[in-house]
């Protein structure tokens, strides 16, 4: 079937394009070939020019930008939907000075419960001295 069509096509003699058409086609091709440069300075409204440049920049990734914008909107809505009376962890936490005072009161109470009458012992923390390290060397040498 294609062979018949090809045979008929080979028998047809090609016609010449009218010269007027040829000139019009070549002029249109030359006009389309020259790049149209629109600069920001050539436009009267610089905001419109900026928007055009952004549109050209963002056009190929429209779906990605739309997904990112949607994600930010969801994050903001979830952030706003939280309890309005909720306090942050920083404001709800006890300041360090109050925590130290509560710890000292706990130590005093523990000393009183243990039956000691000397409260100064509870106020001063006992220094823990590290054990001698020479024992490790002796154990390693004996092994």
Tab-separated table of C-alpha atoms in Angstrom:
chain	number	residue	atom	x	y	z
A	1	UNK	CA	0.000	0.000	0.000
A	2	UNK	CA	2.791	2.422	0.837
A	3	UNK	CA	4.613	1.265	-2.245
A	4	UNK	CA	1.716	2.386	-4.451
A	5	UNK	CA	1.604	5.796	-2.787
A	6	UNK	CA	5.364	6.234	-3.121
A	7	UNK	CA	5.256	5.267	-6.791
A	8	UNK	CA	2.504	7.820	-7.473
A	9	UNK	CA	4.390	10.459	-5.532
A	10	UNK	CA	7.525	9.904	-7.593
A	11	UNK	CA	5.525	10.426	-10.783
A	12	UNK	CA	4.210	13.819	-9.700
A	13	UNK	CA	6.394	16.723	-10.779
A	14	UNK	CA	7.021	19.319	-8.043
A	15	UNK	CA	5.605	22.775	-8.654
A	16	UNK	CA	7.461	26.004	-8.124
A	17	UNK	CA	6.444	28.180	-5.177
A	18	UNK	CA	5.111	31.551	-6.390
A	19	UNK	CA	7.758	34.241	-6.013
A	20	UNK	CA	5.471	36.483	-3.964
A	21	UNK	CA	4.891	33.749	-1.435
A	22	UNK	CA	8.558	33.015	-1.257
A	23	UNK	CA	9.399	36.631	-0.426
A	24	UNK	CA	6.699	36.755	2.290
A	25	UNK	CA	7.874	33.494	3.852
A	26	UNK	CA	11.523	34.604	3.897
A	27	UNK	CA	10.619	38.007	5.385
A	28	UNK	CA	8.563	36.361	8.143
A	29	UNK	CA	11.411	33.938	8.898
A	30	UNK	CA	13.955	36.766	9.139
A	31	UNK	CA	11.664	38.742	11.418
A	32	UNK	CA	11.154	35.718	13.670
A	33	UNK	CA	14.893	35.044	13.688
A	34	UNK	CA	15.849	38.383	15.256
A	35	UNK	CA	15.432	38.136	19.029
A	36	UNK	CA	13.056	40.571	20.631
A	37	UNK	CA	14.778	42.001	23.657
A	38	UNK	CA	12.613	43.753	26.189
A	39	UNK	CA	14.693	45.367	28.820
A	40	UNK	CA	13.498	46.599	32.175
A	41	UNK	CA	14.469	50.139	31.256
A	42	UNK	CA	12.449	50.090	28.021
A	43	UNK	CA	9.221	49.372	29.883
A	44	UNK	CA	7.413	52.277	31.502
A	45	UNK	CA	6.259	50.254	34.496
A	46	UNK	CA	9.204	48.632	36.305
A	47	UNK	CA	6.902	46.522	38.461
A	48	UNK	CA	5.337	44.941	35.390
A	49	UNK	CA	8.805	44.276	33.998
A	50	UNK	CA	9.859	42.627	37.252
A	51	UNK	CA	6.749	40.473	37.242
A	52	UNK	CA	7.455	39.431	33.652
A	53	UNK	CA	11.006	38.429	34.559
A	54	UNK	CA	9.772	36.441	37.557
A	55	UNK	CA	7.153	34.730	35.425
A	56	UNK	CA	9.831	33.659	32.947
A	57	UNK	CA	11.996	32.389	35.795
A	58	UNK	CA	9.241	30.502	37.609
A	59	UNK	CA	7.291	29.202	34.623
A	60	UNK	CA	9.066	25.838	34.128
A	61	UNK	CA	8.587	24.763	37.748
A	62	UNK	CA	5.001	25.880	38.340
A	63	UNK	CA	3.942	22.623	39.962
A	64	UNK	CA	6.914	22.659	42.346
A	65	UNK	CA	6.309	26.277	43.369
A	66	UNK	CA	2.602	25.620	43.854
A	67	UNK	CA	3.369	22.600	46.051
A	68	UNK	CA	5.844	24.630	48.102
A	69	UNK	CA	3.353	27.468	48.590
A	70	UNK	CA	0.659	24.993	49.617
A	71	UNK	CA	3.011	23.381	52.107
A	72	UNK	CA	3.820	26.767	53.679
A	73	UNK	CA	0.128	27.616	53.947
A	74	UNK	CA	-0.572	24.287	55.658
A	75	UNK	CA	2.328	24.857	58.073
A	76	UNK	CA	1.043	28.331	58.936
A	77	UNK	CA	-2.500	27.056	59.457
A	78	UNK	CA	-1.293	24.271	61.731
A	79	UNK	CA	0.830	26.750	63.655
A	80	UNK	CA	-2.142	29.090	64.153
A	81	UNK	CA	-4.546	26.303	65.024
A	82	UNK	CA	-2.664	25.475	68.222
A	83	UNK	CA	-4.133	26.356	71.616
A	84	UNK	CA	-4.008	30.131	72.095
A	85	UNK	CA	-3.440	29.719	75.860
A	86	UNK	CA	-0.554	27.310	75.365
A	87	UNK	CA	2.735	28.517	76.704
A	88	UNK	CA	6.024	27.715	75.149
A	89	UNK	CA	8.520	25.482	76.863
A	90	UNK	CA	10.776	28.426	77.542
A	91	UNK	CA	8.184	30.440	79.450
A	92	UNK	CA	6.860	27.382	81.269
A	93	UNK	CA	10.282	26.227	82.478
A	94	UNK	CA	11.529	27.102	85.942
A	95	UNK	CA	14.437	29.547	86.046
A	96	UNK	CA	17.768	28.092	87.181
A	97	UNK	CA	17.878	30.085	90.447
A	98	UNK	CA	14.503	28.729	91.534
A	99	UNK	CA	15.572	25.197	90.638
A	100	UNK	CA	18.731	25.542	92.781
A	101	UNK	CA	16.689	26.837	95.706
A	102	UNK	CA	14.231	23.942	95.419
A	103	UNK	CA	17.142	21.478	95.353
A	104	UNK	CA	18.630	22.995	98.516
A	105	UNK	CA	15.254	22.793	100.269
A	106	UNK	CA	15.006	19.157	99.266
A	107	UNK	CA	18.464	18.483	100.716
A	108	UNK	CA	17.526	20.194	104.009
A	109	UNK	CA	14.371	18.102	104.239
A	110	UNK	CA	16.305	14.905	103.558
A	111	UNK	CA	18.787	15.747	106.323
A	112	UNK	CA	15.950	16.457	108.749
A	113	UNK	CA	14.242	13.196	107.839
A	114	UNK	CA	17.491	11.293	108.364
A	115	UNK	CA	17.631	12.654	111.905
A	116	UNK	CA	20.727	14.795	111.588
A	117	UNK	CA	20.690	18.087	113.408
A	118	UNK	CA	23.602	19.668	111.553
A	119	UNK	CA	22.005	21.503	108.616
A	120	UNK	CA	25.339	22.879	107.388
A	121	UNK	CA	26.289	19.415	106.145
A	122	UNK	CA	23.325	19.428	103.784
A	123	UNK	CA	24.094	22.922	102.509
A	124	UNK	CA	27.599	22.038	101.363
A	125	UNK	CA	27.931	19.335	98.740
A	126	UNK	CA	30.484	16.662	99.492
A	127	UNK	CA	33.388	16.552	97.078
A	128	UNK	CA	33.863	13.147	95.543
A	129	UNK	CA	37.519	12.406	95.008
A	130	UNK	CA	38.331	10.048	92.183
A	131	UNK	CA	39.916	6.743	93.100
A	132	UNK	CA	43.579	6.098	92.434
A	133	UNK	CA	44.403	5.251	88.873
A	134	UNK	CA	47.507	3.353	89.808
A	135	UNK	CA	45.386	0.272	90.524
A	136	UNK	CA	44.672	-0.049	86.826
A	137	UNK	CA	48.365	-0.074	86.037
A	138	UNK	CA	49.067	-2.734	88.646
A	139	UNK	CA	46.248	-4.906	87.338
A	140	UNK	CA	47.485	-4.578	83.774
A	141	UNK	CA	51.073	-5.408	84.804
A	142	UNK	CA	49.961	-8.494	86.755
A	143	UNK	CA	47.993	-9.850	83.825
